[in-house]
mmCIF file with all atom_site columns, C-alpha atoms in Angstrom:
data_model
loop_
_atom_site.group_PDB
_atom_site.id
_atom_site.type_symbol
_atom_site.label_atom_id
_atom_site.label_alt_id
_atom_site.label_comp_id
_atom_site.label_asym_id
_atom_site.label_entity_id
_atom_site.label_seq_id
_atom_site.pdbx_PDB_ins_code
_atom_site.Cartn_x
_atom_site.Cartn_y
_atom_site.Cartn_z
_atom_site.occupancy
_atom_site.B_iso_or_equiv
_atom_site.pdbx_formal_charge
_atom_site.auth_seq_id
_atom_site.auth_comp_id
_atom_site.auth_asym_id
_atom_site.auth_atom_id
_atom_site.pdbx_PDB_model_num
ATOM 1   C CA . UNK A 1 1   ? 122.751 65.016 110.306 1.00 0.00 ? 183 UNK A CA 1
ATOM 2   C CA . UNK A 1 2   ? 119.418 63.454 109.586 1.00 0.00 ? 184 UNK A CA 1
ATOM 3   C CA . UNK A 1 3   ? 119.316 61.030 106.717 1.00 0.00 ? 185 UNK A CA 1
ATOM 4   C CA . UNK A 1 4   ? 116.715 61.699 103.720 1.00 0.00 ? 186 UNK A CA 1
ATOM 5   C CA . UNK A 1 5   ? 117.437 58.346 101.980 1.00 0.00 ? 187 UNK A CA 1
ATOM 6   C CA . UNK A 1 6   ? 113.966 58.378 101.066 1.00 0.00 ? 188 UNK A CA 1
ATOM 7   C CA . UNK A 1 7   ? 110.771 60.938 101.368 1.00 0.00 ? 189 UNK A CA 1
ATOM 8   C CA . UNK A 1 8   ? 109.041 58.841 103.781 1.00 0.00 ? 190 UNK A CA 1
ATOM 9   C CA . UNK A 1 9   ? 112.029 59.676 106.200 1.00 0.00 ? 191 UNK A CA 1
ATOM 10  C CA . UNK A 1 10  ? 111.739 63.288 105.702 1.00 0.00 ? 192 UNK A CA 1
ATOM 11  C CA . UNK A 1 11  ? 108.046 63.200 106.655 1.00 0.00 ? 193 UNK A CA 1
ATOM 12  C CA . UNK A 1 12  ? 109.369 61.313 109.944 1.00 0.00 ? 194 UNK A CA 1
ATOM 13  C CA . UNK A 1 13  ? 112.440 63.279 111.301 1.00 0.00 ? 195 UNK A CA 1
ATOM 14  C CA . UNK A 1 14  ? 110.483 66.048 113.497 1.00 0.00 ? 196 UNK A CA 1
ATOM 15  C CA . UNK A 1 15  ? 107.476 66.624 114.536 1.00 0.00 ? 197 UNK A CA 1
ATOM 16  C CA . UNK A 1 16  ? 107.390 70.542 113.561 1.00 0.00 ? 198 UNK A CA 1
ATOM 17  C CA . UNK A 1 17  ? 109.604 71.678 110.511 1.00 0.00 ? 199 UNK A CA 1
ATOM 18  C CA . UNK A 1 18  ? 110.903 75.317 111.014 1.00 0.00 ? 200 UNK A CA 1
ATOM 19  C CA . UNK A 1 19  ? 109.846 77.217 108.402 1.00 0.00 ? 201 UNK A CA 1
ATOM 20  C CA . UNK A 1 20  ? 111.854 80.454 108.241 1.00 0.00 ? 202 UNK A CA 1
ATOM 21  C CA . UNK A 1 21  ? 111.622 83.595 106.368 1.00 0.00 ? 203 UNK A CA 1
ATOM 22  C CA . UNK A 1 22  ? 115.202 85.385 106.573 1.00 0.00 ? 204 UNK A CA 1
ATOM 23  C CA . UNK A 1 23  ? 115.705 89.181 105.510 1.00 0.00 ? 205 UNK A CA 1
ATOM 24  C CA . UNK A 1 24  ? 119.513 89.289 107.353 1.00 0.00 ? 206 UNK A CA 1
ATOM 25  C CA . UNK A 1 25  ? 121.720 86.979 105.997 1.00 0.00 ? 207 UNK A CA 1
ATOM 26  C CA . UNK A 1 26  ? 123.595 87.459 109.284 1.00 0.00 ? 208 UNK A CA 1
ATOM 27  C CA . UNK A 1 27  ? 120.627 85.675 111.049 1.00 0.00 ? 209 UNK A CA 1
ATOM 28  C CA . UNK A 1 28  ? 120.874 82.357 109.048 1.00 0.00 ? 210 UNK A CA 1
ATOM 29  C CA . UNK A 1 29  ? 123.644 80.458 110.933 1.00 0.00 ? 211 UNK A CA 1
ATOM 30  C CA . UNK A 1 30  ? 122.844 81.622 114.219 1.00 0.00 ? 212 UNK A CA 1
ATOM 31  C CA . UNK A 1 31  ? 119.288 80.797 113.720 1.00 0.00 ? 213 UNK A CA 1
ATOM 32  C CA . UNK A 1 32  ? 120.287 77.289 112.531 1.00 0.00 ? 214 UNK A CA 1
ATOM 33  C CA . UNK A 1 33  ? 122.192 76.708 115.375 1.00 0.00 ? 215 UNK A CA 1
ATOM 34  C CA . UNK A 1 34  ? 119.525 77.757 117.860 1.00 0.00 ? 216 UNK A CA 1
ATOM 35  C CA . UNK A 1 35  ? 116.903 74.987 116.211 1.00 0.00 ? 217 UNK A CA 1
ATOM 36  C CA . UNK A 1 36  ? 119.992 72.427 116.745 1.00 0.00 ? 218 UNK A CA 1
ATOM 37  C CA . UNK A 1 37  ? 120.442 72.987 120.358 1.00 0.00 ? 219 UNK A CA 1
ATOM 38  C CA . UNK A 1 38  ? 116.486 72.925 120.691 1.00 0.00 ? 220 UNK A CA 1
ATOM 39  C CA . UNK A 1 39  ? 116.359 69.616 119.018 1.00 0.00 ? 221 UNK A CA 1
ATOM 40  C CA . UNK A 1 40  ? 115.054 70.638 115.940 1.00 0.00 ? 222 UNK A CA 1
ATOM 41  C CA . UNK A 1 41  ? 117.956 69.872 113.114 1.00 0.00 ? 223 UNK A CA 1
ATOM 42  C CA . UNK A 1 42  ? 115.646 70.429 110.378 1.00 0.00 ? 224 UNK A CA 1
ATOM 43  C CA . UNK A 1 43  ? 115.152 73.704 108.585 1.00 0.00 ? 225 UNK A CA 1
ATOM 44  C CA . UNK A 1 44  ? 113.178 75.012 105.725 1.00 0.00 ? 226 UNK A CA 1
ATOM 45  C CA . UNK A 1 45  ? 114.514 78.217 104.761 1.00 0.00 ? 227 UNK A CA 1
ATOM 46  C CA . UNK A 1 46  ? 111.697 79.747 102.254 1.00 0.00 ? 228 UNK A CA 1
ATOM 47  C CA . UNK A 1 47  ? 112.700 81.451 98.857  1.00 0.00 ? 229 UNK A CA 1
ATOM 48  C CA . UNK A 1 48  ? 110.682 84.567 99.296  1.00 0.00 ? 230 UNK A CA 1
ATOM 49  C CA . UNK A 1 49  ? 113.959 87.272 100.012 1.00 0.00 ? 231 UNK A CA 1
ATOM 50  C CA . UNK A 1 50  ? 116.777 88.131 98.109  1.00 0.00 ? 232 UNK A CA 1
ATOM 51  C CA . UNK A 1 51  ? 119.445 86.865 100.866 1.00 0.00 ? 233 UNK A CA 1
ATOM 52  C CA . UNK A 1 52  ? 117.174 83.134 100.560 1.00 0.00 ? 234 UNK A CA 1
ATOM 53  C CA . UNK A 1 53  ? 119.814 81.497 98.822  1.00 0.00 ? 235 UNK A CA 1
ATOM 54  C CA . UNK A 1 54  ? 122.987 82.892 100.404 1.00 0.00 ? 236 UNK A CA 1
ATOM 55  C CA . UNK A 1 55  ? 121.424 81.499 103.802 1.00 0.00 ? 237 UNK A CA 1
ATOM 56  C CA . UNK A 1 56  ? 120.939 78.345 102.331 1.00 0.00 ? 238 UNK A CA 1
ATOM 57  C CA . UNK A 1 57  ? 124.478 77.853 100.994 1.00 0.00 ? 239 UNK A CA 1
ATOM 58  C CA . UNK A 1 58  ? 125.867 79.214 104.736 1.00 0.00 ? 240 UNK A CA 1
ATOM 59  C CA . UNK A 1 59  ? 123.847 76.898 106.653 1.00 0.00 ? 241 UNK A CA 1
ATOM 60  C CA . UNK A 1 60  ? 124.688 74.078 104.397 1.00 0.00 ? 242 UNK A CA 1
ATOM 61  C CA . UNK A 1 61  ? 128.752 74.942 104.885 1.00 0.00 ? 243 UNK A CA 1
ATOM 62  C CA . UNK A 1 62  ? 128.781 76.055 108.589 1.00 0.00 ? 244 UNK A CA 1
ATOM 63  C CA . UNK A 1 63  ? 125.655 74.355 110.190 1.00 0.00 ? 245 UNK A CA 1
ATOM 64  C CA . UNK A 1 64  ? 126.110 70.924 109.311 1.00 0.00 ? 246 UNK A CA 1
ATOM 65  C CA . UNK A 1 65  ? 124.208 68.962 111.724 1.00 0.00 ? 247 UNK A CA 1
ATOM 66  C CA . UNK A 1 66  ? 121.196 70.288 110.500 1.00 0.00 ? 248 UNK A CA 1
ATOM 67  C CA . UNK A 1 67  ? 119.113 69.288 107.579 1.00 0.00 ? 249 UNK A CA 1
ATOM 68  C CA . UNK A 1 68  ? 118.562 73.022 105.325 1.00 0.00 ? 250 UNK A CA 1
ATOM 69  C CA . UNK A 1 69  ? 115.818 72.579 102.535 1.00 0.00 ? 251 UNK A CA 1
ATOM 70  C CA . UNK A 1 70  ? 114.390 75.296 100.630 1.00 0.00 ? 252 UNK A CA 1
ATOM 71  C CA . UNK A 1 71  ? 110.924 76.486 100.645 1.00 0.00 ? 253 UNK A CA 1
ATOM 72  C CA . UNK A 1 72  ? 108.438 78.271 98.703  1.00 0.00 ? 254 UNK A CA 1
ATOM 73  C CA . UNK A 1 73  ? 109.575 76.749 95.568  1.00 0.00 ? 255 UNK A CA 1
ATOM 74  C CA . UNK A 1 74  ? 107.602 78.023 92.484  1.00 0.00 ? 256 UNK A CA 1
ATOM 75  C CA . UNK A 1 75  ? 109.240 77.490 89.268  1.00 0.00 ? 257 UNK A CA 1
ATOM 76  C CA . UNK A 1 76  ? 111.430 75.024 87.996  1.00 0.00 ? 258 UNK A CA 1
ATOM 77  C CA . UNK A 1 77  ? 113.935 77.476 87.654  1.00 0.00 ? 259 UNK A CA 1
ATOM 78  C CA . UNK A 1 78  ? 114.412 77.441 91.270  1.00 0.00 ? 260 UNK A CA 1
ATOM 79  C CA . UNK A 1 79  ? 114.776 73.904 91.524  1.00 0.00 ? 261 UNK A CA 1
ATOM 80  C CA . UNK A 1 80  ? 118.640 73.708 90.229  1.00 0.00 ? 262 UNK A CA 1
ATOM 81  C CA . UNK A 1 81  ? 119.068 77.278 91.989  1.00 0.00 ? 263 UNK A CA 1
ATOM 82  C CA . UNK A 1 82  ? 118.289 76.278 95.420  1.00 0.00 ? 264 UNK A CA 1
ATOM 83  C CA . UNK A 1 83  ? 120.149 72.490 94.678  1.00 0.00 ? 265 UNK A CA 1
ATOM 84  C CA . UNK A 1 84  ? 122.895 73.943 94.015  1.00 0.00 ? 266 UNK A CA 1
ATOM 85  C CA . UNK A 1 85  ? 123.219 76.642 96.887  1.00 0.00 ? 267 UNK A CA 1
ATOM 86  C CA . UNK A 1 86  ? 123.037 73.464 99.566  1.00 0.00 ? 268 UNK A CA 1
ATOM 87  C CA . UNK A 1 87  ? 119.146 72.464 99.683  1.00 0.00 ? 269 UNK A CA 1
ATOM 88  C CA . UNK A 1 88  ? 118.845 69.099 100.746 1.00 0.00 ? 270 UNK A CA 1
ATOM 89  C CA . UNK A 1 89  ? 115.240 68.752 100.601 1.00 0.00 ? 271 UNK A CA 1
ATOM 90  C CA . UNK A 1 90  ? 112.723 71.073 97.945  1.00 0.00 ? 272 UNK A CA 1
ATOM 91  C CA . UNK A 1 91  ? 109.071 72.001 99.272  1.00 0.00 ? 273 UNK A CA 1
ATOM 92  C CA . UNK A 1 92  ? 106.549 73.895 96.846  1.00 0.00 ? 274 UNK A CA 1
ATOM 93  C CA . UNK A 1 93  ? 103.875 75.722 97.978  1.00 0.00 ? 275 UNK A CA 1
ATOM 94  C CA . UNK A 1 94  ? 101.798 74.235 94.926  1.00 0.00 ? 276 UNK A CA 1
ATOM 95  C CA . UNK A 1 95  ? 102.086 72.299 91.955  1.00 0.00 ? 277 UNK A CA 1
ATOM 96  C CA . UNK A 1 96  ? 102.541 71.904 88.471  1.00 0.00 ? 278 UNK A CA 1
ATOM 97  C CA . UNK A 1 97  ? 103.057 69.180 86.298  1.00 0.00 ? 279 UNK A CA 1
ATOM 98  C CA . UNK A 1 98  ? 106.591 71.025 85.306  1.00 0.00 ? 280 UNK A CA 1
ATOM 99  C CA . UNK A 1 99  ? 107.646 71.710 88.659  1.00 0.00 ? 281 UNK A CA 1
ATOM 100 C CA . UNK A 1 100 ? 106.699 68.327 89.940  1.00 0.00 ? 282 UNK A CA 1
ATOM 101 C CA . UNK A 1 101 ? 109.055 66.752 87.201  1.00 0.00 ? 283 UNK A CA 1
ATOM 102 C CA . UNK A 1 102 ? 111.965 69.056 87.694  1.00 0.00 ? 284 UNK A CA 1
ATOM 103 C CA . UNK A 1 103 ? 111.868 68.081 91.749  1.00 0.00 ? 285 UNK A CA 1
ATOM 104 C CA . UNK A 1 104 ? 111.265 64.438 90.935  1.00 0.00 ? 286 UNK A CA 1
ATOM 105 C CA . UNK A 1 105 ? 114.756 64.941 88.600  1.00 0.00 ? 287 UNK A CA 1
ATOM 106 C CA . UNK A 1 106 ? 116.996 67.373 91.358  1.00 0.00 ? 288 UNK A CA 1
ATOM 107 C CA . UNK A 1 107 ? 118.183 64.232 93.303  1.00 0.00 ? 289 UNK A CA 1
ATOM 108 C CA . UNK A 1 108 ? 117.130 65.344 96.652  1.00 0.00 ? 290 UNK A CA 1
ATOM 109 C CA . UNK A 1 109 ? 113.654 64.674 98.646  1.00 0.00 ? 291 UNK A CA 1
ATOM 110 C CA . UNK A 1 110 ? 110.941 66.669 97.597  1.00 0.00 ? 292 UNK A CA 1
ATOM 111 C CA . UNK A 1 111 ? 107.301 67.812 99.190  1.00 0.00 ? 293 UNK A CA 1
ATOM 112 C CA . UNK A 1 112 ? 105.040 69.141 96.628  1.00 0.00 ? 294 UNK A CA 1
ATOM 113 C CA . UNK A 1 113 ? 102.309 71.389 97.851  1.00 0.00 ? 295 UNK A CA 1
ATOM 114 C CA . UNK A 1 114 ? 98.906  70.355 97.583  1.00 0.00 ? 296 UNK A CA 1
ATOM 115 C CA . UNK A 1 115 ? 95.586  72.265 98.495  1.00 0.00 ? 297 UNK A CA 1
ATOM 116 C CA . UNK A 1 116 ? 92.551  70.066 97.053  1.00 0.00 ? 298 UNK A CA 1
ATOM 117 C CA . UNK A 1 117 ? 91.779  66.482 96.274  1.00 0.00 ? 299 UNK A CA 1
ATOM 118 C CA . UNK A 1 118 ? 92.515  66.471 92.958  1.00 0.00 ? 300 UNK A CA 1
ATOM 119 C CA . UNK A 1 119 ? 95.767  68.031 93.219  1.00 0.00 ? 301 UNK A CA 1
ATOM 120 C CA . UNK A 1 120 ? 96.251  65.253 96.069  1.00 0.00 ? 302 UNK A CA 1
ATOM 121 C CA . UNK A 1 121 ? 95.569  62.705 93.110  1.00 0.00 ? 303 UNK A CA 1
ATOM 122 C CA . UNK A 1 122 ? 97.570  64.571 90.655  1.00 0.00 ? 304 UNK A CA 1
ATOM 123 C CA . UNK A 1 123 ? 100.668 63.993 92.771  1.00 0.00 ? 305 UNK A CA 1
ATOM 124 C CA . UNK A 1 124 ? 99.773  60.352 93.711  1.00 0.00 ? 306 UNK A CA 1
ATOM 125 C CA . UNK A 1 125 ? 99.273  59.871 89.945  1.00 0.00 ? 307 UNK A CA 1
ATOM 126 C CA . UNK A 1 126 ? 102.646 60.955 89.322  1.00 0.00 ? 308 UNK A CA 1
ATOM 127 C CA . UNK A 1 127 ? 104.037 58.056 91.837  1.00 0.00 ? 309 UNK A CA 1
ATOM 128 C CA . UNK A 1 128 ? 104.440 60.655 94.494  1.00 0.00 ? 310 UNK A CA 1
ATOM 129 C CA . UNK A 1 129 ? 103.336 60.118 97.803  1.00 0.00 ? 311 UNK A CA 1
ATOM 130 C CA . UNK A 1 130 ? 104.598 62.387 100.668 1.00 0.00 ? 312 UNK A CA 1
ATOM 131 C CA . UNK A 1 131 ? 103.395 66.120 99.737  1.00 0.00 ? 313 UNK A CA 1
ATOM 132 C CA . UNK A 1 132 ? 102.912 69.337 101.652 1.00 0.00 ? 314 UNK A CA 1
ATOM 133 C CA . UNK A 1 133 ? 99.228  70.685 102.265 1.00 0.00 ? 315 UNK A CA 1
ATOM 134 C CA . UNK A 1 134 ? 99.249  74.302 102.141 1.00 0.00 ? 316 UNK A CA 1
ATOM 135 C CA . UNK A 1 135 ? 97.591  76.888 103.377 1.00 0.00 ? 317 UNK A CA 1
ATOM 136 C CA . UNK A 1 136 ? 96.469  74.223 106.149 1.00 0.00 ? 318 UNK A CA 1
ATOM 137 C CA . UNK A 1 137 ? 94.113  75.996 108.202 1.00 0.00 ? 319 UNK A CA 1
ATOM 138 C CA . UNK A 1 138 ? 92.480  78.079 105.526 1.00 0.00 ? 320 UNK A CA 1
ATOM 139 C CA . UNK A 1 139 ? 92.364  74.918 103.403 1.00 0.00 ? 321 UNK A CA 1
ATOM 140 C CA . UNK A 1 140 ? 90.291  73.034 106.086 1.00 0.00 ? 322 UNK A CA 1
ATOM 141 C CA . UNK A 1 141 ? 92.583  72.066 109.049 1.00 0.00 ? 323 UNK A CA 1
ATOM 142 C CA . UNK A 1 142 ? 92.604  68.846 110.222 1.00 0.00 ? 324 UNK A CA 1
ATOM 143 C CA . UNK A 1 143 ? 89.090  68.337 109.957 1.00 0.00 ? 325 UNK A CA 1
ATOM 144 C CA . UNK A 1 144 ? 89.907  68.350 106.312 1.00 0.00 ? 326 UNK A CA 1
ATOM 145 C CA . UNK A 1 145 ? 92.938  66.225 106.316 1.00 0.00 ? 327 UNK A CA 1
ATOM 146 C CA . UNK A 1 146 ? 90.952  63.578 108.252 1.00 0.00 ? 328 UNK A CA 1
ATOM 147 C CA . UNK A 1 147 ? 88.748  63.094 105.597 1.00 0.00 ? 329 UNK A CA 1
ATOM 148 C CA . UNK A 1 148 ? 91.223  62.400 103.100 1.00 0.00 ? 330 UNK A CA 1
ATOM 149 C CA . UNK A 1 149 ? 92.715  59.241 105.215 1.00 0.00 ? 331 UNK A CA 1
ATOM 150 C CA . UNK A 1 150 ? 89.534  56.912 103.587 1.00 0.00 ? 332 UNK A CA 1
ATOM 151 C CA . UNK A 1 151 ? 89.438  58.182 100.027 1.00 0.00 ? 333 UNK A CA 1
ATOM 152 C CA . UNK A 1 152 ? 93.291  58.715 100.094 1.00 0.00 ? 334 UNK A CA 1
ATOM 153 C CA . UNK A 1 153 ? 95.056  55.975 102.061 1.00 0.00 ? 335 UNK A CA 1
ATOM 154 C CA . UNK A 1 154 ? 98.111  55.843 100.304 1.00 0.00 ? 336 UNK A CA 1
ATOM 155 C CA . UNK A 1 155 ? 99.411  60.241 100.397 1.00 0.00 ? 337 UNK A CA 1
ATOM 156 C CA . UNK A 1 156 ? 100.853 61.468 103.939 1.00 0.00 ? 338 UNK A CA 1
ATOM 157 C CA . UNK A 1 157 ? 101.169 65.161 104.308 1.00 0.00 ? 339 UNK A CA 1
ATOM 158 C CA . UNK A 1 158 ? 103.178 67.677 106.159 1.00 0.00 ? 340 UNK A CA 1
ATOM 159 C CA . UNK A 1 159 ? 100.448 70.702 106.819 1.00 0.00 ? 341 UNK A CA 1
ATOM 160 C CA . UNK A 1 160 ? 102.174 74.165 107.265 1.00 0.00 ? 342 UNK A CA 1
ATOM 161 C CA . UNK A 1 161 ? 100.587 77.636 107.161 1.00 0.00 ? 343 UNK A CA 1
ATOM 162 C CA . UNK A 1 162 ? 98.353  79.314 110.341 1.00 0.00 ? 344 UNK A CA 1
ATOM 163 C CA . UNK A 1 163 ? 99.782  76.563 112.306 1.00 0.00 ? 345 UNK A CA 1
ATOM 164 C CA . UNK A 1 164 ? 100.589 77.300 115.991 1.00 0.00 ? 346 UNK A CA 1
ATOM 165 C CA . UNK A 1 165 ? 101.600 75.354 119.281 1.00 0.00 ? 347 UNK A CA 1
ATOM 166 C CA . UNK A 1 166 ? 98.208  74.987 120.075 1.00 0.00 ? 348 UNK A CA 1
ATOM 167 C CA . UNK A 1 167 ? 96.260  73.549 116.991 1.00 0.00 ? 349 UNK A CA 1
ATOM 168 C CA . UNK A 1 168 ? 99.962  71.077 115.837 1.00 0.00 ? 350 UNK A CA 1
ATOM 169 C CA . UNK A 1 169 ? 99.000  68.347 118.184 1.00 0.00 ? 351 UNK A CA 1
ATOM 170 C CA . UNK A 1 170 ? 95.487  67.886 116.529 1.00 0.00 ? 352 UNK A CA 1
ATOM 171 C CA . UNK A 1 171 ? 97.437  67.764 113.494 1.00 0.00 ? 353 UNK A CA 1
ATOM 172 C CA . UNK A 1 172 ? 100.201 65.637 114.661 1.00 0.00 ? 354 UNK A CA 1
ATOM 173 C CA . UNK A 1 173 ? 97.173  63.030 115.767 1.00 0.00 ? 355 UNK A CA 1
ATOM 174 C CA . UNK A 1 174 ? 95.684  62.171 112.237 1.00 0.00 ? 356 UNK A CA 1
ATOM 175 C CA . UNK A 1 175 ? 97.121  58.729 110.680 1.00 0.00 ? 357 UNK A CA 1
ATOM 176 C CA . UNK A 1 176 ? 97.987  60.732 107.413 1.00 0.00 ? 358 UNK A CA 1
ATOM 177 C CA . UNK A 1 177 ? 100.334 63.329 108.832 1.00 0.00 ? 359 UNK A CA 1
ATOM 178 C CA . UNK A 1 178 ? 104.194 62.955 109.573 1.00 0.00 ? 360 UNK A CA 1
ATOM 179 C CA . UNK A 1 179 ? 105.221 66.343 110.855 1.00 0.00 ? 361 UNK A CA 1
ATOM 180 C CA . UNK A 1 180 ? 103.809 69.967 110.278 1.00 0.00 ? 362 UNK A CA 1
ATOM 181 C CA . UNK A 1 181 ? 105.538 73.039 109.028 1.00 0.00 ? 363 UNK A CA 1
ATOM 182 C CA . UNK A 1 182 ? 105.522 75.686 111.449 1.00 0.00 ? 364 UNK A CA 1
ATOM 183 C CA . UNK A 1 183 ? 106.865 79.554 111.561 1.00 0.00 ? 365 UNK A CA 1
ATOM 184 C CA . UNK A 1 184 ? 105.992 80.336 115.026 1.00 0.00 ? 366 UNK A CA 1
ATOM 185 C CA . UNK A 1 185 ? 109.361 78.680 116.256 1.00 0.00 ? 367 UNK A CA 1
ATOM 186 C CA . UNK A 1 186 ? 111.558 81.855 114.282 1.00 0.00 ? 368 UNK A CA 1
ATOM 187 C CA . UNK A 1 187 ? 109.139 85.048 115.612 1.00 0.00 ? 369 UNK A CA 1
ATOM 188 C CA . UNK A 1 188 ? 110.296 88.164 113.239 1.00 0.00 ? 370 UNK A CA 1
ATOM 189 C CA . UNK A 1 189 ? 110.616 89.785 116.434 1.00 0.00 ? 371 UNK A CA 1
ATOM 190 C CA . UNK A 1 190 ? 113.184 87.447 118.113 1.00 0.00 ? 372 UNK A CA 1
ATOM 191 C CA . UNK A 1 191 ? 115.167 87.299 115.056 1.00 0.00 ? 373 UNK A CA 1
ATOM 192 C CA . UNK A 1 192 ? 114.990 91.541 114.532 1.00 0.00 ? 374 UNK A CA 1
ATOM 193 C CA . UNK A 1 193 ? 116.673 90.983 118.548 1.00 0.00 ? 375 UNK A CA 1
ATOM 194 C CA . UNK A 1 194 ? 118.942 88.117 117.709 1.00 0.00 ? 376 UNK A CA 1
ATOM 195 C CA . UNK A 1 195 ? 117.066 86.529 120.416 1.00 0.00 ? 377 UNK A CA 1
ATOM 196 C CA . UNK A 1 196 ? 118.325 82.813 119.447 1.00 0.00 ? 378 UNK A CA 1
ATOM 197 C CA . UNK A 1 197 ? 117.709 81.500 123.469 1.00 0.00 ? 379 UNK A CA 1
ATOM 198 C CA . UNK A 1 198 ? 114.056 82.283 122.458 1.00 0.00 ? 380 UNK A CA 1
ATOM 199 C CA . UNK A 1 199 ? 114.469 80.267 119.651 1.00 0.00 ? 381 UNK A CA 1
ATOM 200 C CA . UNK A 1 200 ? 115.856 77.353 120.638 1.00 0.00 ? 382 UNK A CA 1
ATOM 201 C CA . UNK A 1 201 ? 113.560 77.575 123.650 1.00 0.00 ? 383 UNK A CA 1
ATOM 202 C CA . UNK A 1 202 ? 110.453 77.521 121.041 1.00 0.00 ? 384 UNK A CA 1
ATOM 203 C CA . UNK A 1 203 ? 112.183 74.684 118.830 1.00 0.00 ? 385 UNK A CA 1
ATOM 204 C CA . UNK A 1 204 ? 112.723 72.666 122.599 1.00 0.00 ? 386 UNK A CA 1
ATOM 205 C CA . UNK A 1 205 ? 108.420 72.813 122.942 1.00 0.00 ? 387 UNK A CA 1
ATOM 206 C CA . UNK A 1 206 ? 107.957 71.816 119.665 1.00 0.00 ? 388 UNK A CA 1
ATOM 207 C CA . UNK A 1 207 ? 109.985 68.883 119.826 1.00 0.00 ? 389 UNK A CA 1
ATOM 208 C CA . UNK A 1 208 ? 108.529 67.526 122.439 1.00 0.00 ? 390 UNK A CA 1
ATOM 209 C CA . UNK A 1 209 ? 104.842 68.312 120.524 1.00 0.00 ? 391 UNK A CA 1
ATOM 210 C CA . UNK A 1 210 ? 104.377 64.832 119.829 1.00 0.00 ? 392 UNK A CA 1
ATOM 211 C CA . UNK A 1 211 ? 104.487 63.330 122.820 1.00 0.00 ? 393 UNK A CA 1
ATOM 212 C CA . UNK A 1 212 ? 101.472 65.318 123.657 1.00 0.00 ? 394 UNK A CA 1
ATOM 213 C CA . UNK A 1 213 ? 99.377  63.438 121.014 1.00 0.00 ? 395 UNK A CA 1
ATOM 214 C CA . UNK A 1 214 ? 99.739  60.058 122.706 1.00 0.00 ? 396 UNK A CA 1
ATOM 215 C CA . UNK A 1 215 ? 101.205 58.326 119.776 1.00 0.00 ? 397 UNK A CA 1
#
């Protein structure tokens, strides 16, 4: 299993994060096991269905060579929820002072979500400095990202939403980014099939994204 001993190393383990969006709570440990053999061991499984946290908890006990965090955080509330079915790792879409102090306190690595430069500061302010920026491409893509690196030296960011194969490496180039979140990897239709060779054939090009880039 990947090691999160500190947020800077959960920024660094892949290139693309899986985000995935499960309505079947059949789907969660065959989908987990599909990212593994396509050398993706990283998951974000996104709190936006009512099986969200029974995935989490049956990834965490049956898939345990991969790294299950939960996404689309939005309340405290859901902080202790989602620790306590098996997330190893918390991301927020946005932030709030409360929910960036109930993260900071849950014991596990954390990516709040950040849209602006203020709300980059906010979080830097806070002694935070590994955050999500979401939604990237209506937000300002990389274009936008890239002029943060000056004004901004110290955040790094993990960019997720509109996303695809195509635009990650320009992503994956900028100083300032450590990986990208990315739901084109778990296609609604390949998961309504139980198409998991699709899968792990999708998580086997993104993991080899990088490479692309030149760095």
């Amino acid at each position: 299993m990947p090691s999160t001993s500190d947020r800077r190393s959960l920024l660094s383990l892949v290139p693309v994060v899986p985000v995935v969006v499960l309505d079947d709570l059949d789907h969660a440990v065959p989908v987990a096991r599909a990212l593994v053999t396509g050398g993706l061991p990283v998951i974000e499984l996104t709190l936006r269905t009512p099986v969200a946290l029974e995935a989490i908890a049956a990834i965490a006990a049956d898939v345990p060579e991969i790294l299950v965090g939960a996404g689309t955080v939005t309340s405290p509330a859901l902080v202790g929820r989602a620790v306590e079915a098996g997330a190893q790792f918390l991301v927020s879409p946005g932030t709030t002072p409360t929910l960036l102090r109930e993260m900071a306190g849950s014991g596990v690595p954390f990516l709040p979500g950040t849209a602006t430069v203020c709300e980059a500061m906010a979080v830097l302010e806070a002694g935070v400095t590994e955050m999500k920026f979401f939604p990237a491409e209506a937000s300002g893509g990389a274009a936008y990202l890239r002029s943060l690196a000056s004004p901004l030296p110290a955040a790094r960011f993990c960019p997720t939403g509109g996303i695809t194969a195509a635009t990650a490496p320009s992503y994956l180039a900028l100083t300032n980014v450590g990986c990208v979140g990315g739901s084109w990897l778990t296609p609604s239709d390949a998961l309504a099939a139980r198409d998991w060779e699709r899968v792990t054939a999708l998580a086997a090009e993104a993991a080899l994204i990088r490479s692309s880039t030149g760095l």
